[in-house]
Short mmCIF file of N, CA and C in Angstrom, two decimals:
data_model
loop_
_atom_site.label_atom_id
_atom_site.label_comp_id
_atom_site.label_asym_id
_atom_site.label_seq_id
_atom_site.Cartn_x
_atom_site.Cartn_y
_atom_site.Cartn_z
N MET A 1 -24.68 0.52 -2.31
CA MET A 1 -23.77 1.64 -2.46
C MET A 1 -22.78 1.64 -1.30
N PHE A 2 -21.52 1.81 -1.61
CA PHE A 2 -20.50 1.86 -0.58
C PHE A 2 -20.53 3.22 0.10
N GLN A 3 -20.22 3.23 1.37
CA GLN A 3 -20.25 4.45 2.17
C GLN A 3 -18.83 4.97 2.40
N GLN A 4 -18.74 6.24 2.76
CA GLN A 4 -17.46 6.85 3.06
C GLN A 4 -16.78 6.06 4.18
N ASP A 5 -15.49 5.85 4.04
CA ASP A 5 -14.62 5.11 4.96
C ASP A 5 -14.75 3.59 4.85
N ASP A 6 -15.64 3.06 3.99
CA ASP A 6 -15.67 1.61 3.77
C ASP A 6 -14.35 1.19 3.15
N LEU A 7 -13.88 0.00 3.49
CA LEU A 7 -12.71 -0.57 2.85
C LEU A 7 -13.20 -1.49 1.74
N VAL A 8 -12.66 -1.28 0.55
CA VAL A 8 -13.05 -2.03 -0.63
C VAL A 8 -11.81 -2.50 -1.37
N VAL A 9 -12.01 -3.43 -2.29
CA VAL A 9 -10.93 -3.89 -3.15
C VAL A 9 -11.28 -3.47 -4.57
N TYR A 10 -10.30 -2.84 -5.23
CA TYR A 10 -10.50 -2.41 -6.61
C TYR A 10 -9.32 -2.83 -7.46
N ALA A 11 -9.56 -3.75 -8.37
CA ALA A 11 -8.59 -4.21 -9.37
C ALA A 11 -7.18 -4.30 -8.81
N SER A 12 -6.21 -3.86 -9.56
CA SER A 12 -4.81 -3.99 -9.16
C SER A 12 -4.39 -2.97 -8.11
N TYR A 13 -5.29 -2.08 -7.73
CA TYR A 13 -4.98 -1.11 -6.68
C TYR A 13 -5.05 -1.75 -5.31
N GLY A 14 -5.75 -2.86 -5.19
CA GLY A 14 -5.86 -3.54 -3.91
C GLY A 14 -6.86 -2.85 -3.00
N VAL A 15 -6.55 -2.85 -1.71
CA VAL A 15 -7.48 -2.29 -0.72
C VAL A 15 -7.45 -0.77 -0.80
N CYS A 16 -8.66 -0.21 -0.83
CA CYS A 16 -8.83 1.24 -0.88
C CYS A 16 -9.89 1.64 0.15
N ALA A 17 -9.77 2.87 0.63
CA ALA A 17 -10.81 3.45 1.48
C ALA A 17 -11.67 4.33 0.60
N VAL A 18 -12.98 4.27 0.80
CA VAL A 18 -13.90 5.12 0.05
C VAL A 18 -13.84 6.51 0.69
N ALA A 19 -13.32 7.48 -0.06
CA ALA A 19 -13.22 8.85 0.43
C ALA A 19 -14.51 9.62 0.16
N ASP A 20 -15.21 9.27 -0.93
CA ASP A 20 -16.45 9.94 -1.30
C ASP A 20 -17.25 8.97 -2.15
N ASN A 21 -18.57 9.00 -2.02
CA ASN A 21 -19.39 8.11 -2.83
C ASN A 21 -20.36 8.85 -3.76
N ASP A 22 -20.15 10.16 -3.89
CA ASP A 22 -21.01 10.95 -4.78
C ASP A 22 -20.25 12.13 -5.37
N ALA A 23 -19.02 11.88 -5.77
CA ALA A 23 -18.20 12.96 -6.33
C ALA A 23 -18.60 13.22 -7.78
N ARG A 24 -18.48 14.45 -8.18
CA ARG A 24 -18.75 14.84 -9.57
C ARG A 24 -17.43 15.38 -10.13
N THR A 25 -17.14 15.04 -11.36
CA THR A 25 -15.90 15.52 -11.98
C THR A 25 -16.23 16.26 -13.26
N ALA A 26 -15.33 17.11 -13.67
CA ALA A 26 -15.52 17.85 -14.93
C ALA A 26 -15.57 16.87 -16.10
N ALA A 27 -14.75 15.83 -16.04
CA ALA A 27 -14.70 14.86 -17.13
C ALA A 27 -16.00 14.07 -17.25
N GLY A 28 -16.62 13.75 -16.11
CA GLY A 28 -17.84 12.95 -16.13
C GLY A 28 -19.10 13.78 -16.23
N GLY A 29 -18.98 15.07 -15.99
CA GLY A 29 -20.14 15.94 -16.03
C GLY A 29 -20.94 15.87 -14.74
N PRO A 30 -21.89 16.78 -14.60
CA PRO A 30 -22.65 16.87 -13.35
C PRO A 30 -23.62 15.71 -13.13
N ASP A 31 -23.91 14.93 -14.19
CA ASP A 31 -24.88 13.84 -14.06
C ASP A 31 -24.26 12.49 -13.71
N ARG A 32 -22.95 12.42 -13.65
CA ARG A 32 -22.30 11.14 -13.37
C ARG A 32 -21.57 11.21 -12.03
N ALA A 33 -21.95 10.33 -11.13
CA ALA A 33 -21.34 10.28 -9.81
C ALA A 33 -20.19 9.26 -9.80
N TYR A 34 -19.21 9.54 -8.96
CA TYR A 34 -18.04 8.67 -8.86
C TYR A 34 -17.76 8.33 -7.40
N TYR A 35 -17.20 7.14 -7.22
CA TYR A 35 -16.56 6.81 -5.96
C TYR A 35 -15.15 7.37 -6.04
N VAL A 36 -14.71 8.01 -4.98
CA VAL A 36 -13.31 8.44 -4.89
C VAL A 36 -12.65 7.47 -3.93
N LEU A 37 -11.69 6.71 -4.44
CA LEU A 37 -11.01 5.70 -3.64
C LEU A 37 -9.58 6.12 -3.36
N THR A 38 -9.18 5.92 -2.12
CA THR A 38 -7.80 6.19 -1.73
C THR A 38 -7.13 4.86 -1.42
N PRO A 39 -6.23 4.41 -2.29
CA PRO A 39 -5.55 3.14 -2.03
C PRO A 39 -4.79 3.19 -0.71
N ILE A 40 -4.83 2.08 0.01
CA ILE A 40 -4.09 1.97 1.27
C ILE A 40 -2.60 2.18 0.99
N ASN A 41 -2.15 1.68 -0.16
CA ASN A 41 -0.78 1.92 -0.61
C ASN A 41 -0.77 3.32 -1.23
N ALA A 42 -0.51 4.32 -0.42
CA ALA A 42 -0.68 5.73 -0.80
C ALA A 42 0.06 6.13 -2.08
N ARG A 43 1.13 5.46 -2.42
CA ARG A 43 1.88 5.88 -3.60
C ARG A 43 1.15 5.60 -4.91
N LEU A 44 -0.01 4.95 -4.83
CA LEU A 44 -0.76 4.66 -6.04
C LEU A 44 -1.71 5.78 -6.44
N GLY A 45 -1.90 6.80 -5.62
CA GLY A 45 -2.74 7.93 -5.98
C GLY A 45 -4.21 7.69 -5.73
N THR A 46 -5.04 8.62 -6.21
CA THR A 46 -6.48 8.56 -6.03
C THR A 46 -7.13 7.91 -7.24
N VAL A 47 -8.19 7.15 -7.00
CA VAL A 47 -8.88 6.44 -8.08
C VAL A 47 -10.33 6.91 -8.12
N TYR A 48 -10.84 7.16 -9.32
CA TYR A 48 -12.23 7.55 -9.52
C TYR A 48 -12.93 6.42 -10.27
N VAL A 49 -14.00 5.89 -9.67
CA VAL A 49 -14.75 4.81 -10.28
C VAL A 49 -16.21 5.25 -10.38
N PRO A 50 -16.79 5.25 -11.58
CA PRO A 50 -18.19 5.64 -11.70
C PRO A 50 -19.08 4.76 -10.81
N THR A 51 -20.01 5.37 -10.12
CA THR A 51 -20.90 4.60 -9.25
C THR A 51 -21.78 3.64 -10.05
N ASP A 52 -21.98 3.91 -11.34
CA ASP A 52 -22.74 2.97 -12.15
C ASP A 52 -21.89 1.79 -12.62
N ARG A 53 -20.64 1.74 -12.20
CA ARG A 53 -19.74 0.61 -12.48
C ARG A 53 -19.31 -0.04 -11.16
N GLU A 54 -20.22 -0.03 -10.20
CA GLU A 54 -19.95 -0.53 -8.85
C GLU A 54 -19.48 -1.99 -8.86
N GLU A 55 -19.81 -2.74 -9.90
CA GLU A 55 -19.39 -4.14 -9.96
C GLU A 55 -17.87 -4.30 -10.02
N LEU A 56 -17.16 -3.21 -10.30
CA LEU A 56 -15.70 -3.25 -10.34
C LEU A 56 -15.08 -3.20 -8.94
N ILE A 57 -15.91 -2.94 -7.95
CA ILE A 57 -15.46 -2.80 -6.57
C ILE A 57 -16.15 -3.88 -5.74
N ARG A 58 -15.44 -4.40 -4.76
CA ARG A 58 -16.08 -5.33 -3.84
C ARG A 58 -15.59 -5.04 -2.42
N PRO A 59 -16.39 -5.41 -1.43
CA PRO A 59 -15.94 -5.18 -0.05
C PRO A 59 -14.77 -6.08 0.30
N VAL A 60 -13.95 -5.65 1.24
CA VAL A 60 -12.86 -6.47 1.76
C VAL A 60 -13.50 -7.68 2.44
N ILE A 61 -12.85 -8.84 2.33
CA ILE A 61 -13.38 -10.02 3.00
C ILE A 61 -13.48 -9.77 4.50
N ASN A 62 -14.33 -10.53 5.18
CA ASN A 62 -14.49 -10.31 6.62
C ASN A 62 -13.41 -11.05 7.41
N ARG A 63 -13.36 -10.78 8.68
CA ARG A 63 -12.33 -11.34 9.56
C ARG A 63 -12.34 -12.88 9.55
N GLU A 64 -13.52 -13.48 9.58
CA GLU A 64 -13.63 -14.94 9.60
C GLU A 64 -13.06 -15.55 8.32
N GLU A 65 -13.38 -14.95 7.18
CA GLU A 65 -12.84 -15.44 5.91
C GLU A 65 -11.32 -15.31 5.88
N ALA A 66 -10.82 -14.19 6.37
CA ALA A 66 -9.37 -13.97 6.40
C ALA A 66 -8.69 -14.99 7.31
N LEU A 67 -9.24 -15.21 8.50
CA LEU A 67 -8.66 -16.19 9.42
C LEU A 67 -8.68 -17.59 8.81
N HIS A 68 -9.76 -17.91 8.10
CA HIS A 68 -9.84 -19.23 7.45
C HIS A 68 -8.72 -19.40 6.43
N ILE A 69 -8.47 -18.38 5.63
CA ILE A 69 -7.40 -18.46 4.63
C ILE A 69 -6.05 -18.64 5.33
N VAL A 70 -5.80 -17.84 6.35
CA VAL A 70 -4.51 -17.90 7.06
C VAL A 70 -4.35 -19.25 7.76
N GLU A 71 -5.38 -19.70 8.46
CA GLU A 71 -5.29 -20.95 9.22
C GLU A 71 -5.17 -22.17 8.32
N HIS A 72 -5.68 -22.08 7.09
CA HIS A 72 -5.63 -23.22 6.17
C HIS A 72 -4.64 -23.00 5.03
N TYR A 73 -3.69 -22.11 5.24
CA TYR A 73 -2.72 -21.77 4.20
C TYR A 73 -2.01 -23.03 3.67
N ASP A 74 -1.60 -23.91 4.57
CA ASP A 74 -0.88 -25.12 4.15
C ASP A 74 -1.72 -26.03 3.26
N GLU A 75 -3.03 -25.93 3.37
CA GLU A 75 -3.93 -26.78 2.58
C GLU A 75 -4.26 -26.18 1.21
N ILE A 76 -3.90 -24.93 0.99
CA ILE A 76 -4.20 -24.28 -0.30
C ILE A 76 -3.26 -24.85 -1.35
N ALA A 77 -3.84 -25.47 -2.34
CA ALA A 77 -3.03 -26.11 -3.39
C ALA A 77 -2.48 -25.06 -4.34
N PRO A 78 -1.20 -25.20 -4.70
CA PRO A 78 -0.67 -24.29 -5.72
C PRO A 78 -1.33 -24.59 -7.06
N ASP A 79 -1.31 -23.62 -7.94
CA ASP A 79 -1.88 -23.79 -9.27
C ASP A 79 -0.99 -24.76 -10.05
N ASP A 80 -1.59 -25.65 -10.81
CA ASP A 80 -0.81 -26.67 -11.53
C ASP A 80 -0.55 -26.33 -12.99
N PHE A 81 -0.71 -25.07 -13.36
CA PHE A 81 -0.45 -24.65 -14.74
C PHE A 81 1.00 -24.97 -15.08
N ALA A 82 1.23 -25.76 -16.13
CA ALA A 82 2.56 -26.30 -16.37
C ALA A 82 3.26 -25.76 -17.62
N ASP A 83 2.64 -24.88 -18.38
CA ASP A 83 3.27 -24.35 -19.59
C ASP A 83 4.57 -23.64 -19.20
N THR A 84 5.57 -23.70 -20.06
CA THR A 84 6.86 -23.06 -19.76
C THR A 84 7.08 -21.79 -20.57
N ASN A 85 6.19 -21.48 -21.49
CA ASN A 85 6.31 -20.26 -22.28
C ASN A 85 6.02 -19.06 -21.37
N ALA A 86 6.96 -18.13 -21.26
CA ALA A 86 6.84 -17.01 -20.33
C ALA A 86 5.59 -16.17 -20.59
N ARG A 87 5.26 -15.93 -21.84
CA ARG A 87 4.07 -15.11 -22.14
C ARG A 87 2.79 -15.82 -21.73
N THR A 88 2.74 -17.12 -21.95
CA THR A 88 1.56 -17.89 -21.58
C THR A 88 1.44 -17.96 -20.06
N VAL A 89 2.55 -18.17 -19.39
CA VAL A 89 2.56 -18.22 -17.92
C VAL A 89 2.09 -16.87 -17.36
N GLU A 90 2.64 -15.80 -17.89
CA GLU A 90 2.27 -14.46 -17.41
C GLU A 90 0.78 -14.20 -17.64
N ALA A 91 0.28 -14.53 -18.82
CA ALA A 91 -1.14 -14.30 -19.14
C ALA A 91 -2.03 -15.12 -18.20
N HIS A 92 -1.65 -16.36 -17.94
CA HIS A 92 -2.46 -17.22 -17.08
C HIS A 92 -2.54 -16.65 -15.66
N PHE A 93 -1.40 -16.32 -15.07
CA PHE A 93 -1.40 -15.88 -13.68
C PHE A 93 -1.90 -14.45 -13.52
N LYS A 94 -1.65 -13.58 -14.48
CA LYS A 94 -2.22 -12.23 -14.40
C LYS A 94 -3.73 -12.30 -14.54
N GLY A 95 -4.21 -13.22 -15.37
CA GLY A 95 -5.65 -13.42 -15.48
C GLY A 95 -6.26 -13.86 -14.15
N MET A 96 -5.55 -14.71 -13.44
CA MET A 96 -6.02 -15.13 -12.11
C MET A 96 -6.06 -13.93 -11.17
N LEU A 97 -5.03 -13.09 -11.20
CA LEU A 97 -4.98 -11.94 -10.30
C LEU A 97 -6.04 -10.90 -10.64
N ARG A 98 -6.43 -10.81 -11.91
CA ARG A 98 -7.48 -9.86 -12.31
C ARG A 98 -8.84 -10.25 -11.74
N ARG A 99 -8.99 -11.48 -11.29
CA ARG A 99 -10.25 -11.89 -10.65
C ARG A 99 -10.49 -11.10 -9.37
N CYS A 100 -9.40 -10.56 -8.84
CA CYS A 100 -9.50 -9.73 -7.65
C CYS A 100 -10.11 -10.51 -6.48
N ASP A 101 -9.65 -11.74 -6.32
CA ASP A 101 -10.13 -12.63 -5.27
C ASP A 101 -8.97 -12.94 -4.34
N CYS A 102 -9.17 -12.76 -3.06
CA CYS A 102 -8.08 -12.92 -2.10
C CYS A 102 -7.50 -14.34 -2.11
N LEU A 103 -8.35 -15.35 -2.08
CA LEU A 103 -7.86 -16.73 -2.07
C LEU A 103 -7.07 -17.04 -3.33
N THR A 104 -7.53 -16.55 -4.46
CA THR A 104 -6.81 -16.76 -5.72
C THR A 104 -5.45 -16.09 -5.68
N ALA A 105 -5.38 -14.88 -5.13
CA ALA A 105 -4.10 -14.19 -5.02
C ALA A 105 -3.15 -14.96 -4.10
N VAL A 106 -3.67 -15.53 -3.01
CA VAL A 106 -2.84 -16.35 -2.12
C VAL A 106 -2.32 -17.56 -2.90
N ARG A 107 -3.19 -18.19 -3.70
CA ARG A 107 -2.77 -19.35 -4.49
C ARG A 107 -1.66 -18.98 -5.48
N VAL A 108 -1.78 -17.83 -6.13
CA VAL A 108 -0.74 -17.39 -7.07
C VAL A 108 0.56 -17.12 -6.33
N ALA A 109 0.49 -16.44 -5.19
CA ALA A 109 1.70 -16.15 -4.41
C ALA A 109 2.36 -17.46 -3.97
N LYS A 110 1.57 -18.40 -3.52
CA LYS A 110 2.13 -19.68 -3.07
C LYS A 110 2.79 -20.42 -4.24
N THR A 111 2.12 -20.42 -5.39
CA THR A 111 2.66 -21.08 -6.59
C THR A 111 3.98 -20.46 -6.99
N MET A 112 4.02 -19.14 -7.06
CA MET A 112 5.26 -18.46 -7.47
C MET A 112 6.37 -18.67 -6.42
N GLY A 113 6.00 -18.63 -5.15
CA GLY A 113 6.98 -18.88 -4.10
C GLY A 113 7.61 -20.26 -4.23
N LEU A 114 6.79 -21.26 -4.53
CA LEU A 114 7.31 -22.62 -4.71
C LEU A 114 8.20 -22.71 -5.95
N ARG A 115 7.81 -22.04 -7.02
CA ARG A 115 8.63 -22.06 -8.25
C ARG A 115 9.96 -21.36 -8.03
N ILE A 116 9.93 -20.26 -7.30
CA ILE A 116 11.17 -19.54 -7.00
C ILE A 116 12.07 -20.41 -6.14
N ALA A 117 11.51 -21.03 -5.12
CA ALA A 117 12.29 -21.92 -4.23
C ALA A 117 12.90 -23.08 -5.01
N ASP A 118 12.14 -23.63 -5.97
CA ASP A 118 12.64 -24.72 -6.79
C ASP A 118 13.83 -24.25 -7.63
N GLN A 119 13.72 -23.06 -8.21
CA GLN A 119 14.84 -22.54 -9.00
C GLN A 119 16.07 -22.32 -8.13
N GLU A 120 15.87 -21.78 -6.95
CA GLU A 120 16.99 -21.54 -6.04
C GLU A 120 17.62 -22.86 -5.60
N ARG A 121 16.80 -23.87 -5.36
CA ARG A 121 17.29 -25.19 -4.96
C ARG A 121 18.17 -25.78 -6.06
N ARG A 122 17.83 -25.47 -7.31
CA ARG A 122 18.63 -25.96 -8.45
C ARG A 122 19.78 -25.02 -8.80
N LYS A 123 20.02 -24.07 -7.89
CA LYS A 123 21.13 -23.10 -8.03
C LYS A 123 20.96 -22.16 -9.22
N HIS A 124 19.69 -21.86 -9.58
CA HIS A 124 19.39 -20.90 -10.63
C HIS A 124 18.92 -19.59 -10.00
N LEU A 125 19.15 -18.51 -10.70
CA LEU A 125 18.57 -17.25 -10.25
C LEU A 125 17.06 -17.33 -10.43
N PRO A 126 16.29 -16.79 -9.49
CA PRO A 126 14.84 -16.81 -9.65
C PRO A 126 14.42 -16.03 -10.89
N SER A 127 13.45 -16.55 -11.59
CA SER A 127 12.89 -15.90 -12.76
C SER A 127 12.32 -14.54 -12.37
N SER A 128 12.63 -13.52 -13.16
CA SER A 128 12.07 -12.19 -12.87
C SER A 128 10.55 -12.21 -13.03
N LEU A 129 10.03 -13.03 -13.94
CA LEU A 129 8.59 -13.16 -14.10
C LEU A 129 7.97 -13.73 -12.83
N TYR A 130 8.54 -14.80 -12.31
CA TYR A 130 8.02 -15.40 -11.08
C TYR A 130 8.09 -14.41 -9.92
N THR A 131 9.18 -13.68 -9.86
CA THR A 131 9.35 -12.71 -8.78
C THR A 131 8.31 -11.59 -8.87
N ARG A 132 8.09 -11.07 -10.07
CA ARG A 132 7.08 -10.02 -10.25
C ARG A 132 5.68 -10.52 -9.90
N LEU A 133 5.34 -11.71 -10.38
CA LEU A 133 4.03 -12.28 -10.08
C LEU A 133 3.87 -12.55 -8.59
N PHE A 134 4.93 -13.05 -7.97
CA PHE A 134 4.88 -13.29 -6.52
C PHE A 134 4.64 -11.99 -5.78
N ASP A 135 5.41 -10.95 -6.13
CA ASP A 135 5.26 -9.66 -5.45
C ASP A 135 3.85 -9.09 -5.62
N GLN A 136 3.31 -9.16 -6.83
CA GLN A 136 1.97 -8.62 -7.09
C GLN A 136 0.92 -9.41 -6.30
N ALA A 137 1.01 -10.72 -6.34
CA ALA A 137 0.02 -11.56 -5.64
C ALA A 137 0.13 -11.40 -4.13
N ALA A 138 1.36 -11.37 -3.62
CA ALA A 138 1.55 -11.23 -2.17
C ALA A 138 1.06 -9.87 -1.69
N ARG A 139 1.29 -8.85 -2.47
CA ARG A 139 0.83 -7.50 -2.11
C ARG A 139 -0.70 -7.45 -2.12
N GLN A 140 -1.30 -8.04 -3.16
CA GLN A 140 -2.76 -8.03 -3.29
C GLN A 140 -3.40 -8.81 -2.14
N ALA A 141 -2.95 -10.02 -1.90
CA ALA A 141 -3.53 -10.84 -0.83
C ALA A 141 -3.19 -10.28 0.55
N GLY A 142 -1.93 -9.87 0.72
CA GLY A 142 -1.49 -9.38 2.03
C GLY A 142 -2.22 -8.13 2.46
N SER A 143 -2.47 -7.21 1.53
CA SER A 143 -3.16 -5.98 1.91
C SER A 143 -4.60 -6.27 2.31
N GLU A 144 -5.25 -7.19 1.61
CA GLU A 144 -6.64 -7.50 1.96
C GLU A 144 -6.72 -8.27 3.28
N LEU A 145 -5.87 -9.24 3.45
CA LEU A 145 -5.88 -10.00 4.71
C LEU A 145 -5.55 -9.08 5.89
N ALA A 146 -4.58 -8.20 5.71
CA ALA A 146 -4.22 -7.26 6.77
C ALA A 146 -5.39 -6.34 7.12
N ALA A 147 -6.08 -5.84 6.10
CA ALA A 147 -7.22 -4.96 6.35
C ALA A 147 -8.34 -5.72 7.07
N ALA A 148 -8.59 -6.94 6.66
CA ALA A 148 -9.66 -7.74 7.26
C ALA A 148 -9.35 -8.10 8.71
N LEU A 149 -8.06 -8.30 9.00
CA LEU A 149 -7.66 -8.71 10.35
C LEU A 149 -7.23 -7.55 11.23
N GLY A 150 -7.08 -6.37 10.62
CA GLY A 150 -6.67 -5.20 11.40
C GLY A 150 -5.23 -5.28 11.87
N ILE A 151 -4.37 -5.88 11.04
CA ILE A 151 -2.95 -6.01 11.37
C ILE A 151 -2.12 -5.58 10.17
N SER A 152 -0.81 -5.60 10.30
CA SER A 152 0.05 -5.21 9.19
C SER A 152 0.25 -6.38 8.23
N ALA A 153 0.65 -6.06 7.01
CA ALA A 153 0.94 -7.10 6.02
C ALA A 153 2.09 -7.99 6.50
N GLU A 154 3.04 -7.41 7.23
CA GLU A 154 4.16 -8.20 7.76
C GLU A 154 3.65 -9.24 8.76
N GLU A 155 2.67 -8.84 9.58
CA GLU A 155 2.09 -9.79 10.53
C GLU A 155 1.33 -10.90 9.81
N VAL A 156 0.69 -10.57 8.70
CA VAL A 156 0.00 -11.58 7.90
C VAL A 156 1.01 -12.60 7.39
N ARG A 157 2.13 -12.12 6.85
CA ARG A 157 3.17 -13.03 6.36
C ARG A 157 3.66 -13.94 7.49
N GLY A 158 3.84 -13.37 8.67
CA GLY A 158 4.28 -14.16 9.82
C GLY A 158 3.27 -15.23 10.19
N MET A 159 1.99 -14.89 10.12
CA MET A 159 0.94 -15.86 10.43
C MET A 159 0.96 -17.02 9.44
N MET A 160 1.20 -16.70 8.18
CA MET A 160 1.19 -17.74 7.14
C MET A 160 2.43 -18.62 7.20
N THR A 161 3.51 -18.07 7.67
CA THR A 161 4.75 -18.86 7.74
C THR A 161 4.95 -19.48 9.11
N GLY A 162 4.00 -19.22 10.01
CA GLY A 162 4.09 -19.83 11.34
C GLY A 162 4.93 -19.05 12.33
N ASP A 163 5.32 -17.82 11.98
CA ASP A 163 6.14 -17.02 12.88
C ASP A 163 5.35 -16.37 14.01
N THR A 164 4.03 -16.28 13.87
CA THR A 164 3.18 -15.70 14.90
C THR A 164 1.92 -16.53 15.02
N PRO A 165 1.23 -16.42 16.14
CA PRO A 165 0.00 -17.22 16.28
C PRO A 165 -1.06 -16.79 15.26
N ALA A 166 -1.80 -17.77 14.75
CA ALA A 166 -2.82 -17.47 13.73
C ALA A 166 -4.07 -16.88 14.34
N LYS A 167 -4.31 -17.08 15.59
CA LYS A 167 -5.52 -16.53 16.21
C LYS A 167 -5.15 -15.32 17.03
N ARG A 168 -5.89 -14.25 16.81
CA ARG A 168 -5.67 -13.02 17.57
C ARG A 168 -6.97 -12.57 18.13
#
């Protein structure tokens, strides 16, 4: 059971703080307990997750795991999914992001970043699909890495691009 103030990851909401681990709601009745999650990205509102569905929540990765991802960013291979149909591409990468795994989100962000750069190199406007997927993946991975390392998402981006030292 997660405790109050634990940092957890929940689906597309990303990193959340556990505000309560035994809340009761009128909708769930007095016999059903809920986790009350407050997303770190405050504009997303409050989330209620039944405690009997705890598998939908996982703890934020630890500092060592986060440092490993950041330090080995250059070695993370982009996804090689090659279909060009926009719906198929979107379904594939959104499916990856639904895994709610930090390393997978980094891989999606890296893949989309490379595809956007390739389009720009060919003097094309970046695909709005690639841009949306990049933003979602970067936000998901960046918020978890930042929480695990105790730094801002901007500092995480700097660490991955070599703008700041990877060890703190």
